[in-house]
PDB file of C-alpha atoms in Angstrom:
ATOM      1  CA  MET S  21     -29.119 -19.193  23.604  1.00  0.00           C
ATOM      2  CA  GLU S  22     -27.160 -21.443  25.690  1.00  0.00           C
ATOM      3  CA  THR S  23     -27.318 -21.626  29.614  1.00  0.00           C
ATOM      4  CA  VAL S  24     -24.496 -22.671  31.624  1.00  0.00           C
ATOM      5  CA  TYR S  25     -25.345 -23.414  35.499  1.00  0.00           C
ATOM      6  CA  LEU S  26     -22.426 -22.724  37.865  1.00  0.00           C
ATOM      7  CA  GLN S  27     -22.070 -25.280  40.876  1.00  0.00           C
ATOM      8  CA  HIS S  28     -21.805 -21.720  43.284  1.00  0.00           C
ATOM      9  CA  GLU S  29     -20.866 -18.135  43.756  1.00  0.00           C
ATOM     10  CA  THR S  30     -16.950 -19.032  43.472  1.00  0.00           C
ATOM     11  CA  ASP S  31     -17.102 -21.328  40.722  1.00  0.00           C
ATOM     12  CA  MET S  32     -13.560 -20.618  38.908  1.00  0.00           C
ATOM     13  CA  ASP S  33     -13.319 -24.258  37.613  1.00  0.00           C
ATOM     14  CA  GLY S  34     -16.931 -24.190  36.370  1.00  0.00           C
ATOM     15  CA  TRP S  35     -16.821 -21.128  34.582  1.00  0.00           C
ATOM     16  CA  ARG S  36     -13.699 -22.045  32.931  1.00  0.00           C
ATOM     17  CA  ASP S  37     -14.981 -25.931  31.924  1.00  0.00           C
ATOM     18  CA  ALA S  38     -17.595 -23.901  30.178  1.00  0.00           C
ATOM     19  CA  ALA S  39     -16.389 -20.565  29.146  1.00  0.00           C
ATOM     20  CA  ARG S  40     -13.431 -23.383  26.919  1.00  0.00           C
ATOM     21  CA  ARG S  41     -16.131 -25.337  25.289  1.00  0.00           C
ATOM     22  CA  LEU S  42     -18.110 -22.154  24.264  1.00  0.00           C
ATOM     23  CA  ILE S  43     -15.569 -20.524  22.215  1.00  0.00           C
ATOM     24  CA  LEU S  44     -13.969 -23.895  21.141  1.00  0.00           C
ATOM     25  CA  ALA S  45     -18.150 -24.508  19.406  1.00  0.00           C
ATOM     26  CA  GLY S  46     -17.801 -20.521  18.582  1.00  0.00           C
ATOM     27  CA  VAL S  47     -20.695 -19.901  21.272  1.00  0.00           C
ATOM     28  CA  ALA S  48     -20.920 -15.828  21.022  1.00  0.00           C
ATOM     29  CA  PRO S  49     -21.480 -14.309  24.125  1.00  0.00           C
ATOM     30  CA  HIS S  50     -24.130 -12.658  23.378  1.00  0.00           C
ATOM     31  CA  ASP S  51     -26.035 -16.470  23.199  1.00  0.00           C
ATOM     32  CA  VAL S  52     -24.494 -17.503  26.571  1.00  0.00           C
ATOM     33  CA  HIS S  53     -26.829 -17.160  30.223  1.00  0.00           C
ATOM     34  CA  TRP S  54     -24.866 -17.620  33.454  1.00  0.00           C
ATOM     35  CA  CYS S  55     -26.585 -18.366  36.633  1.00  0.00           C
ATOM     36  CA  VAL S  56     -25.475 -20.392  39.658  1.00  0.00           C
ATOM     37  CA  ARG S  57     -27.617 -23.428  40.759  1.00  0.00           C
ATOM     38  CA  PRO S  58     -29.622 -23.122  43.505  1.00  0.00           C
ATOM     39  CA  THR S  59     -28.683 -25.174  46.398  1.00  0.00           C
ATOM     40  CA  GLU S  60     -30.711 -26.092  49.435  1.00  0.00           C
ATOM     41  CA  GLU S  61     -27.808 -25.720  51.840  1.00  0.00           C
ATOM     42  CA  SER S  62     -26.151 -22.284  51.969  1.00  0.00           C
ATOM     43  CA  ILE S  63     -22.944 -24.027  52.149  1.00  0.00           C
ATOM     44  CA  VAL S  64     -21.771 -24.176  48.510  1.00  0.00           C
ATOM     45  CA  GLN S  65     -18.406 -22.579  48.073  1.00  0.00           C
ATOM     46  CA  GLY S  66     -15.777 -24.506  47.430  1.00  0.00           C
ATOM     47  CA  ASP S  67     -12.877 -23.099  48.893  1.00  0.00           C
ATOM     48  CA  ILE S  68      -9.766 -21.475  47.622  1.00  0.00           C
ATOM     49  CA  PHE S  69      -7.239 -24.020  48.216  1.00  0.00           C
ATOM     50  CA  ALA S  70     -10.544 -26.698  46.372  1.00  0.00           C
ATOM     51  CA  MET S  71     -10.790 -24.365  43.168  1.00  0.00           C
ATOM     52  CA  ALA S  72      -8.250 -26.037  41.130  1.00  0.00           C
ATOM     53  CA  SER S  73      -9.509 -29.466  42.668  1.00  0.00           C
ATOM     54  CA  VAL S  74     -13.316 -30.020  42.886  1.00  0.00           C
ATOM     55  CA  LYS S  75     -14.501 -30.523  39.941  1.00  0.00           C
ATOM     56  CA  SER S  76     -17.576 -29.118  38.781  1.00  0.00           C
ATOM     57  CA  VAL S  77     -19.740 -29.977  35.847  1.00  0.00           C
ATOM     58  CA  PRO S  78     -21.547 -26.909  34.580  1.00  0.00           C
ATOM     59  CA  ASP S  79     -24.999 -27.805  32.156  1.00  0.00           C
ATOM     60  CA  THR S  80     -24.538 -26.492  29.231  1.00  0.00           C
ATOM     61  CA  GLN S  81     -25.407 -27.936  25.338  1.00  0.00           C
ATOM     62  CA  ALA S  82     -22.702 -26.537  23.920  1.00  0.00           C
ATOM     63  CA  PRO S  83     -21.173 -29.128  21.549  1.00  0.00           C
ATOM     64  CA  PRO S  84     -17.805 -30.357  22.363  1.00  0.00           C
ATOM     65  CA  ALA S  85     -14.676 -28.470  20.905  1.00  0.00           C
ATOM     66  CA  LYS S  86     -12.969 -30.166  17.624  1.00  0.00           C
ATOM     67  CA  ASP S  87      -9.755 -31.435  18.272  1.00  0.00           C
ATOM     68  CA  GLY S  88      -6.750 -29.215  18.160  1.00  0.00           C
ATOM     69  CA  GLN S  89      -8.573 -26.540  18.497  1.00  0.00           C
ATOM     70  CA  ARG S  90      -6.699 -24.526  21.375  1.00  0.00           C
ATOM     71  CA  LEU S  91      -7.704 -21.184  23.522  1.00  0.00           C
ATOM     72  CA  MET S  92      -5.507 -18.068  23.792  1.00  0.00           C
ATOM     73  CA  VAL S  93      -5.497 -16.982  27.375  1.00  0.00           C
ATOM     74  CA  SER S  94      -2.921 -14.633  28.926  1.00  0.00           C
ATOM     75  CA  LYS S  95      -1.622 -15.205  32.414  1.00  0.00           C
ATOM     76  CA  GLN S  96      -2.888 -11.566  33.338  1.00  0.00           C
ATOM     77  CA  PHE S  97      -6.464 -12.480  32.358  1.00  0.00           C
ATOM     78  CA  ILE S  98      -6.094 -15.732  34.586  1.00  0.00           C
ATOM     79  CA  GLU S  99      -5.003 -13.624  37.529  1.00  0.00           C
ATOM     80  CA  LEU S 100      -8.298 -11.084  36.562  1.00  0.00           C
ATOM     81  CA  ALA S 101     -10.405 -13.477  36.663  1.00  0.00           C
ATOM     82  CA  ARG S 102      -9.630 -15.440  40.018  1.00  0.00           C
ATOM     83  CA  MET S 103     -10.062 -12.154  41.593  1.00  0.00           C
ATOM     84  CA  VAL S 104     -13.129 -10.953  39.427  1.00  0.00           C
ATOM     85  CA  ILE S 105     -14.915 -13.926  40.317  1.00  0.00           C
ATOM     86  CA  LEU S 106     -15.109 -13.335  43.450  1.00  0.00           C
ATOM     87  CA  HIS S 107     -17.259  -9.889  43.270  1.00  0.00           C
ATOM     88  CA  ALA S 108     -21.131 -10.091  44.245  1.00  0.00           C
ATOM     89  CA  ALA S 109     -21.958  -8.286  41.028  1.00  0.00           C
ATOM     90  CA  THR S 110     -24.265 -11.199  38.725  1.00  0.00           C
ATOM     91  CA  GLU S 111     -22.373  -9.979  35.289  1.00  0.00           C
ATOM     92  CA  ARG S 112     -18.936 -11.036  36.203  1.00  0.00           C
ATOM     93  CA  PHE S 113     -19.315 -14.182  34.002  1.00  0.00           C
ATOM     94  CA  GLY S 114     -20.416 -12.930  31.315  1.00  0.00           C
ATOM     95  CA  LEU S 115     -18.062  -9.751  31.417  1.00  0.00           C
ATOM     96  CA  LEU S 116     -15.210 -12.625  31.681  1.00  0.00           C
ATOM     97  CA  TYR S 117     -16.650 -14.974  29.103  1.00  0.00           C
ATOM     98  CA  ARG S 118     -17.246 -11.438  26.593  1.00  0.00           C
ATOM     99  CA  VAL S 119     -13.656 -10.051  27.086  1.00  0.00           C
ATOM    100  CA  LEU S 120     -11.611 -13.701  27.206  1.00  0.00           C
ATOM    101  CA  TRP S 121     -13.962 -13.997  23.469  1.00  0.00           C
ATOM    102  CA  ARG S 122     -12.550 -11.497  22.725  1.00  0.00           C
ATOM    103  CA  CYS S 123      -8.939 -11.850  23.786  1.00  0.00           C
ATOM    104  CA  GLN S 124      -8.846 -14.916  21.082  1.00  0.00           C
ATOM    105  CA  ARG S 125      -9.750 -12.236  18.462  1.00  0.00           C
ATOM    106  CA  GLU S 126      -8.182  -9.311  19.347  1.00  0.00           C
ATOM    107  CA  ARG S 127      -3.996  -9.772  20.826  1.00  0.00           C
ATOM    108  CA  GLY S 128      -2.958  -7.725  23.209  1.00  0.00           C
ATOM    109  CA  LEU S 129      -6.358  -6.788  24.732  1.00  0.00           C
ATOM    110  CA  MET S 130      -5.363  -7.490  28.455  1.00  0.00           C
ATOM    111  CA  ARG S 131      -2.492  -4.479  27.472  1.00  0.00           C
ATOM    112  CA  LEU S 132      -5.708  -1.818  26.559  1.00  0.00           C
ATOM    113  CA  THR S 133      -6.420  -1.178  30.432  1.00  0.00           C
ATOM    114  CA  GLY S 134      -9.048   1.786  28.152  1.00  0.00           C
ATOM    115  CA  ASP S 135     -10.770  -0.924  26.799  1.00  0.00           C
ATOM    116  CA  ALA S 136     -14.639  -0.681  28.698  1.00  0.00           C
ATOM    117  CA  ASP S 137     -13.859  -4.202  29.231  1.00  0.00           C
ATOM    118  CA  VAL S 138     -11.002  -4.990  30.266  1.00  0.00           C
ATOM    119  CA  ALA S 139     -11.203  -1.225  32.623  1.00  0.00           C
ATOM    120  CA  ARG S 140     -15.061  -3.024  34.359  1.00  0.00           C
ATOM    121  CA  LEU S 141     -12.274  -6.502  34.984  1.00  0.00           C
ATOM    122  CA  HIS S 142      -9.757  -4.021  36.832  1.00  0.00           C
ATOM    123  CA  ALA S 143     -11.818  -2.340  38.455  1.00  0.00           C
ATOM    124  CA  MET S 144     -13.826  -5.420  39.906  1.00  0.00           C
ATOM    125  CA  ALA S 145     -10.204  -6.976  40.995  1.00  0.00           C
ATOM    126  CA  LYS S 146      -9.428  -3.629  42.984  1.00  0.00           C
ATOM    127  CA  ALA S 147     -13.057  -3.937  44.128  1.00  0.00           C
ATOM    128  CA  VAL S 148     -12.265  -7.257  46.024  1.00  0.00           C
ATOM    129  CA  GLY S 149      -8.887  -6.748  46.817  1.00  0.00           C
ATOM    130  CA  ARG S 150     -10.226  -3.430  48.933  1.00  0.00           C
ATOM    131  CA  ASP S 151     -13.312  -6.218  50.152  1.00  0.00           C
ATOM    132  CA  LYS S 152     -10.240  -8.704  51.311  1.00  0.00           C
ATOM    133  CA  HIS S 153      -8.061  -6.011  52.919  1.00  0.00           C
ATOM    134  CA  LYS S 154     -10.900  -3.929  54.725  1.00  0.00           C
ATOM    135  CA  MET S 155     -12.230  -7.567  56.306  1.00  0.00           C
ATOM    136  CA  LYS S 156      -8.174  -8.483  57.256  1.00  0.00           C
ATOM    137  CA  ALA S 157      -8.339  -5.122  59.312  1.00  0.00           C
ATOM    138  CA  PHE S 158     -11.764  -5.114  61.009  1.00  0.00           C
ATOM    139  CA  VAL S 159     -12.492  -8.530  62.412  1.00  0.00           C
ATOM    140  CA  ARG S 160     -13.095  -8.049  66.555  1.00  0.00           C
ATOM    141  CA  PHE S 161     -13.260 -11.296  67.764  1.00  0.00           C
ATOM    142  CA  ARG S 162     -14.843 -11.875  71.269  1.00  0.00           C
ATOM    143  CA  GLU S 163     -14.061 -14.662  73.302  1.00  0.00           C
ATOM    144  CA  THR S 164     -16.739 -17.248  75.205  1.00  0.00           C
ATOM    145  CA  VAL S 165     -17.239 -20.520  76.066  1.00  0.00           C
ATOM    146  CA  VAL S 166     -18.512 -24.088  73.397  1.00  0.00           C
ATOM    147  CA  GLU S 167     -18.596 -26.734  74.705  1.00  0.00           C
ATOM    148  CA  VAL S 168     -16.263 -26.158  77.619  1.00  0.00           C
ATOM    149  CA  ARG S 169     -14.363 -25.064  74.792  1.00  0.00           C
ATOM    150  CA  THR S 170     -12.821 -22.057  74.665  1.00  0.00           C
ATOM    151  CA  ARG S 171     -13.773 -20.275  71.243  1.00  0.00           C
ATOM    152  CA  TYR S 172     -13.911 -16.150  69.378  1.00  0.00           C
ATOM    153  CA  LEU S 173     -16.921 -15.468  67.403  1.00  0.00           C
ATOM    154  CA  ALA S 174     -16.751 -12.872  65.123  1.00  0.00           C
ATOM    155  CA  TRP S 175     -18.742 -11.554  62.651  1.00  0.00           C
ATOM    156  CA  PHE S 176     -18.102  -9.839  59.167  1.00  0.00           C
ATOM    157  CA  GLU S 177     -20.310  -8.323  56.463  1.00  0.00           C
ATOM    158  CA  PRO S 178     -18.019  -8.156  53.360  1.00  0.00           C
ATOM    159  CA  GLU S 179     -19.364  -7.179  49.856  1.00  0.00           C
ATOM    160  CA  HIS S 180     -18.254 -10.347  47.700  1.00  0.00           C
ATOM    161  CA  HIS S 181     -17.927 -13.120  48.041  1.00  0.00           C
ATOM    162  CA  ILE S 182     -14.154 -13.188  49.624  1.00  0.00           C
ATOM    163  CA  ILE S 183     -15.188 -15.688  52.899  1.00  0.00           C
ATOM    164  CA  ALA S 184     -13.093 -18.140  50.770  1.00  0.00           C
ATOM    165  CA  ALA S 185     -10.418 -17.190  49.847  1.00  0.00           C
ATOM    166  CA  ILE S 186      -9.271 -14.872  52.829  1.00  0.00           C
ATOM    167  CA  ALA S 187      -9.294 -18.161  55.505  1.00  0.00           C
ATOM    168  CA  PRO S 188      -5.989 -18.214  54.289  1.00  0.00           C
ATOM    169  CA  PHE S 189      -5.119 -15.308  56.365  1.00  0.00           C
ATOM    170  CA  PHE S 190      -6.899 -16.362  59.240  1.00  0.00           C
ATOM    171  CA  ILE S 191      -5.610 -19.975  59.241  1.00  0.00           C
ATOM    172  CA  GLY S 192      -1.993 -18.462  59.046  1.00  0.00           C
ATOM    173  CA  ARG S 193      -2.683 -15.276  61.431  1.00  0.00           C
ATOM    174  CA  PHE S 194      -4.658 -17.361  64.494  1.00  0.00           C
ATOM    175  CA  THR S 195      -3.391 -21.065  63.472  1.00  0.00           C
ATOM    176  CA  SER S 196      -3.787 -21.603  67.657  1.00  0.00           C
ATOM    177  CA  MET S 197      -7.270 -20.549  68.125  1.00  0.00           C
ATOM    178  CA  ASP S 198     -10.689 -22.530  67.864  1.00  0.00           C
ATOM    179  CA  TRP S 199     -12.308 -19.098  65.602  1.00  0.00           C
ATOM    180  CA  THR S 200     -15.403 -19.007  63.511  1.00  0.00           C
ATOM    181  CA  ILE S 201     -16.238 -15.861  61.923  1.00  0.00           C
ATOM    182  CA  MET S 202     -20.069 -15.190  60.374  1.00  0.00           C
ATOM    183  CA  SER S 203     -21.526 -13.842  57.708  1.00  0.00           C
ATOM    184  CA  PRO S 204     -24.938 -13.464  56.431  1.00  0.00           C
ATOM    185  CA  ARG S 205     -23.840 -15.649  53.468  1.00  0.00           C
ATOM    186  CA  MET S 206     -20.970 -17.713  54.320  1.00  0.00           C
ATOM    187  CA  GLY S 207     -19.239 -18.616  57.809  1.00  0.00           C
ATOM    188  CA  MET S 208     -16.330 -20.840  57.892  1.00  0.00           C
ATOM    189  CA  HIS S 209     -14.842 -22.368  61.333  1.00  0.00           C
ATOM    190  CA  TRP S 210     -11.325 -23.229  62.387  1.00  0.00           C
ATOM    191  CA  ASP S 211     -10.191 -25.595  65.369  1.00  0.00           C
ATOM    192  CA  GLY S 212      -7.165 -25.627  64.736  1.00  0.00           C
ATOM    193  CA  LYS S 213      -6.401 -28.618  62.747  1.00  0.00           C
ATOM    194  CA  ALA S 214      -9.279 -28.296  59.998  1.00  0.00           C
ATOM    195  CA  LEU S 215     -11.465 -25.149  58.443  1.00  0.00           C
ATOM    196  CA  GLN S 216     -15.165 -25.701  57.567  1.00  0.00           C
ATOM    197  CA  PHE S 217     -18.065 -23.790  56.104  1.00  0.00           C
ATOM    198  CA  LEU S 218     -21.188 -22.740  57.586  1.00  0.00           C
ATOM    199  CA  PRO S 219     -23.771 -21.470  56.265  1.00  0.00           C
ATOM    200  CA  GLY S 220     -25.120 -17.955  56.716  1.00  0.00           C
ATOM    201  CA  GLY S 221     -25.600 -16.784  60.121  1.00  0.00           C
ATOM    202  CA  MET S 222     -27.256 -13.578  61.784  1.00  0.00           C
ATOM    203  CA  PRO S 223     -25.035 -11.264  64.031  1.00  0.00           C
ATOM    204  CA  GLU S 224     -27.399 -11.844  66.970  1.00  0.00           C
ATOM    205  CA  ALA S 225     -25.627 -15.366  67.573  1.00  0.00           C
ATOM    206  CA  LEU S 226     -22.483 -13.229  69.096  1.00  0.00           C
ATOM    207  CA  PRO S 227     -21.638 -12.756  72.132  1.00  0.00           C
ATOM    208  CA  GLU S 228     -22.849  -9.179  72.912  1.00  0.00           C
ATOM    209  CA  GLU S 229     -18.923  -8.444  74.546  1.00  0.00           C
ATOM    210  CA  ASP S 230     -16.627 -10.589  76.479  1.00  0.00           C
ATOM    211  CA  ALA S 231     -14.663  -9.765  79.210  1.00  0.00           C
ATOM    212  CA  SER S 232     -11.443  -8.389  77.362  1.00  0.00           C
ATOM    213  CA  GLU S 233     -13.227  -5.941  75.427  1.00  0.00           C
ATOM    214  CA  ALA S 234     -12.876  -2.965  78.362  1.00  0.00           C
ATOM    215  CA  LEU S 235      -9.342  -3.460  78.368  1.00  0.00           C
ATOM    216  CA  TRP S 236      -9.590  -2.857  74.962  1.00  0.00           C
ATOM    217  CA  LEU S 237     -12.081   0.418  75.058  1.00  0.00           C
ATOM    218  CA  SER S 238      -9.657   1.682  77.658  1.00  0.00           C
ATOM    219  CA  TYR S 239      -6.585   0.781  75.107  1.00  0.00           C
ATOM    220  CA  TYR S 240      -7.916   2.161  72.331  1.00  0.00           C
ATOM    221  CA  ARG S 241      -7.991   5.868  74.155  1.00  0.00           C
ATOM    222  CA  HIS S 242      -5.475   6.062  75.898  1.00  0.00           C
ATOM    223  CA  ILE S 243      -3.321   5.881  72.311  1.00  0.00           C
ATOM    224  CA  PHE S 244      -5.380   8.362  70.634  1.00  0.00           C
ATOM    225  CA  ASN S 245      -3.286  11.412  69.799  1.00  0.00           C
ATOM    226  CA  PRO S 246      -5.963  14.318  69.656  1.00  0.00           C
ATOM    227  CA  ALA S 247      -3.235  16.285  67.831  1.00  0.00           C
ATOM    228  CA  ARG S 248      -3.133  14.000  65.266  1.00  0.00           C
ATOM    229  CA  LEU S 249      -6.941  13.514  64.567  1.00  0.00           C
ATOM    230  CA  LYS S 250      -7.002  13.356  60.325  1.00  0.00           C
ATOM    231  CA  LEU S 251     -11.298  12.732  60.264  1.00  0.00           C
ATOM    232  CA  LYS S 252     -11.206  12.631  56.336  1.00  0.00           C
ATOM    233  CA  ALA S 253      -8.041  10.146  56.531  1.00  0.00           C
ATOM    234  CA  MET S 254      -9.883   8.247  58.823  1.00  0.00           C
ATOM    235  CA  GLN S 255     -13.415   7.544  57.286  1.00  0.00           C
ATOM    236  CA  LYS S 256     -12.098   6.786  54.477  1.00  0.00           C
ATOM    237  CA  GLU S 257      -9.769   4.143  56.289  1.00  0.00           C
ATOM    238  CA  MET S 258     -12.458   2.959  58.297  1.00  0.00           C
ATOM    239  CA  PRO S 259     -15.487   3.657  56.573  1.00  0.00           C
ATOM    240  CA  LYS S 260     -19.020   4.335  59.092  1.00  0.00           C
ATOM    241  CA  LYS S 261     -20.246   1.083  57.652  1.00  0.00           C
ATOM    242  CA  TYR S 262     -17.766  -1.098  59.158  1.00  0.00           C
ATOM    243  CA  TRP S 263     -18.113   1.054  62.303  1.00  0.00           C
ATOM    244  CA  HIS S 264     -21.595  -0.561  63.823  1.00  0.00           C
ATOM    245  CA  ASN S 265     -19.406  -4.298  63.963  1.00  0.00           C
ATOM    246  CA  LEU S 266     -15.916  -2.140  65.881  1.00  0.00           C
ATOM    247  CA  PRO S 267     -16.016  -1.939  69.439  1.00  0.00           C
ATOM    248  CA  GLU S 268     -14.049   0.790  69.332  1.00  0.00           C
ATOM    249  CA  ALA S 269     -16.223   2.796  67.450  1.00  0.00           C
ATOM    250  CA  GLU S 270     -18.065   3.420  70.500  1.00  0.00           C
ATOM    251  CA  LEU S 271     -15.385   5.994  71.016  1.00  0.00           C
ATOM    252  CA  ILE S 272     -14.724   7.647  68.059  1.00  0.00           C
ATOM    253  CA  GLU S 273     -17.280  10.115  68.122  1.00  0.00           C
ATOM    254  CA  GLU S 274     -16.754  10.703  72.076  1.00  0.00           C
ATOM    255  CA  LEU S 275     -12.915  11.179  70.944  1.00  0.00           C
ATOM    256  CA  ILE S 276     -13.491  13.190  68.284  1.00  0.00           C
ATOM    257  CA  ALA S 277     -15.305  15.717  69.827  1.00  0.00           C
ATOM    258  CA  GLU S 278     -12.768  15.819  72.830  1.00  0.00           C
ATOM    259  CA  ALA S 279     -10.457  15.918  70.774  1.00  0.00           C
ATOM    260  CA  GLY S 280     -10.245  20.575  69.882  1.00  0.00           C
ATOM    261  CA  ALA S 281     -10.456  20.656  73.028  1.00  0.00           C
ATOM    262  CA  ARG S 282      -7.367  18.213  74.015  1.00  0.00           C
ATOM    263  CA  THR S 283      -5.389  19.736  71.911  1.00  0.00           C
ATOM    264  CA  GLN S 284      -5.601  23.178  73.147  1.00  0.00           C
ATOM    265  CA  ALA S 285      -4.830  22.153  76.604  1.00  0.00           C
ATOM    266  CA  MET S 286      -1.782  19.863  75.205  1.00  0.00           C
ATOM    267  CA  LEU S 287      -0.689  23.561  73.721  1.00  0.00           C
ATOM    268  CA  GLU S 288      -1.399  25.686  76.667  1.00  0.00           C
ATOM    269  CA  ARG S 289       0.401  23.202  78.482  1.00  0.00           C
ATOM    270  CA  PRO S 290       4.244  24.358  80.266  1.00  0.00           C
ATOM    271  CA  PRO S 291       7.199  22.585  78.854  1.00  0.00           C
ATOM    272  CA  GLU S 292       7.700  19.331  81.051  1.00  0.00           C
ATOM    273  CA  ALA S 293      10.776  17.620  82.069  1.00  0.00           C
ATOM    274  CA  PRO S 294      11.148  14.186  80.011  1.00  0.00           C
ATOM    275  CA  ARG S 295      10.927  11.855  82.705  1.00  0.00           C
ATOM    276  CA  ARG S 296      12.773   8.853  81.594  1.00  0.00           C
ATOM    277  CA  LYS S 297      16.620  10.606  82.488  1.00  0.00           C
ATOM    278  CA  ILE S 298      18.359  10.523  78.596  1.00  0.00           C
ATOM    279  CA  VAL S 299      22.447   9.295  79.009  1.00  0.00           C
ATOM    280  CA  GLY S 300      23.848  11.771  77.480  1.00  0.00           C
ATOM    281  CA  TYR S 301      26.812  10.443  74.178  1.00  0.00           C
ATOM    282  CA  LYS S 302      30.113  10.623  75.676  1.00  0.00           C
ATOM    283  CA  ARG S 303      32.525  10.395  72.488  1.00  0.00           C
ATOM    284  CA  LYS S 304      35.490   7.276  73.735  1.00  0.00           C
ATOM    285  CA  PRO S 305      39.249   9.607  74.431  1.00  0.00           C
ATOM    286  CA  ASP S 306      41.514   8.831  71.284  1.00  0.00           C
TER     287      ASP S 306
END
């Protein structure tokens, strides 16, 4: 049995180097045990930019590959692997290796979407993509002052190891801001110039609210249209597990409870003349 110790949860370089050596050495998937090396420091995840440059040295006693041996890896597998490596399931390393092993013997395997292993990879990649989408949508910053500088703090609990992968989005969106996003496993801080990854934290470290939160709640209350409420669709797009980190969530139950009466009142209200004057169209003379 070969044991591969990866340097961190998203060690794509380490997994790739080990997988290449193991396959070229003829080590079958059931003879490989994949695990992440425990570390004293929590901040061990390399950022997504560094995945191609940081040198990882997996511990494996697999014999070196023979000269001239080549690995067959499709572009589709590589794209899937970069997403699947971010999944939280511990089985992901072994599953990727098993599919890569099969790809050497089953040409066109990645096109068989009905294959159980391939389908599982697609499902895991989809879950990671959904998690990234939710983080983009549901991170809420709170303004505070740290060492006489204004800083924006946020707490989010992703299901998968996506913090480093999602960093470019927040850097691009909030380039000029000094912000920190924390999660149970790791956090990241951007000071306007450089990104720094942090150990995981606790939500209690965040401020309870900031001065602008009341303004935002008033805004959410006024844009809510009770006549367009679709409860199932709303909960599908904004599952309840995210509500405890959303300031506006405290309004949801109240707005839902009032929606029926407000809609009925809107229907019973007599028509009103438009408040804004609408300029009629006048055709130019021929």
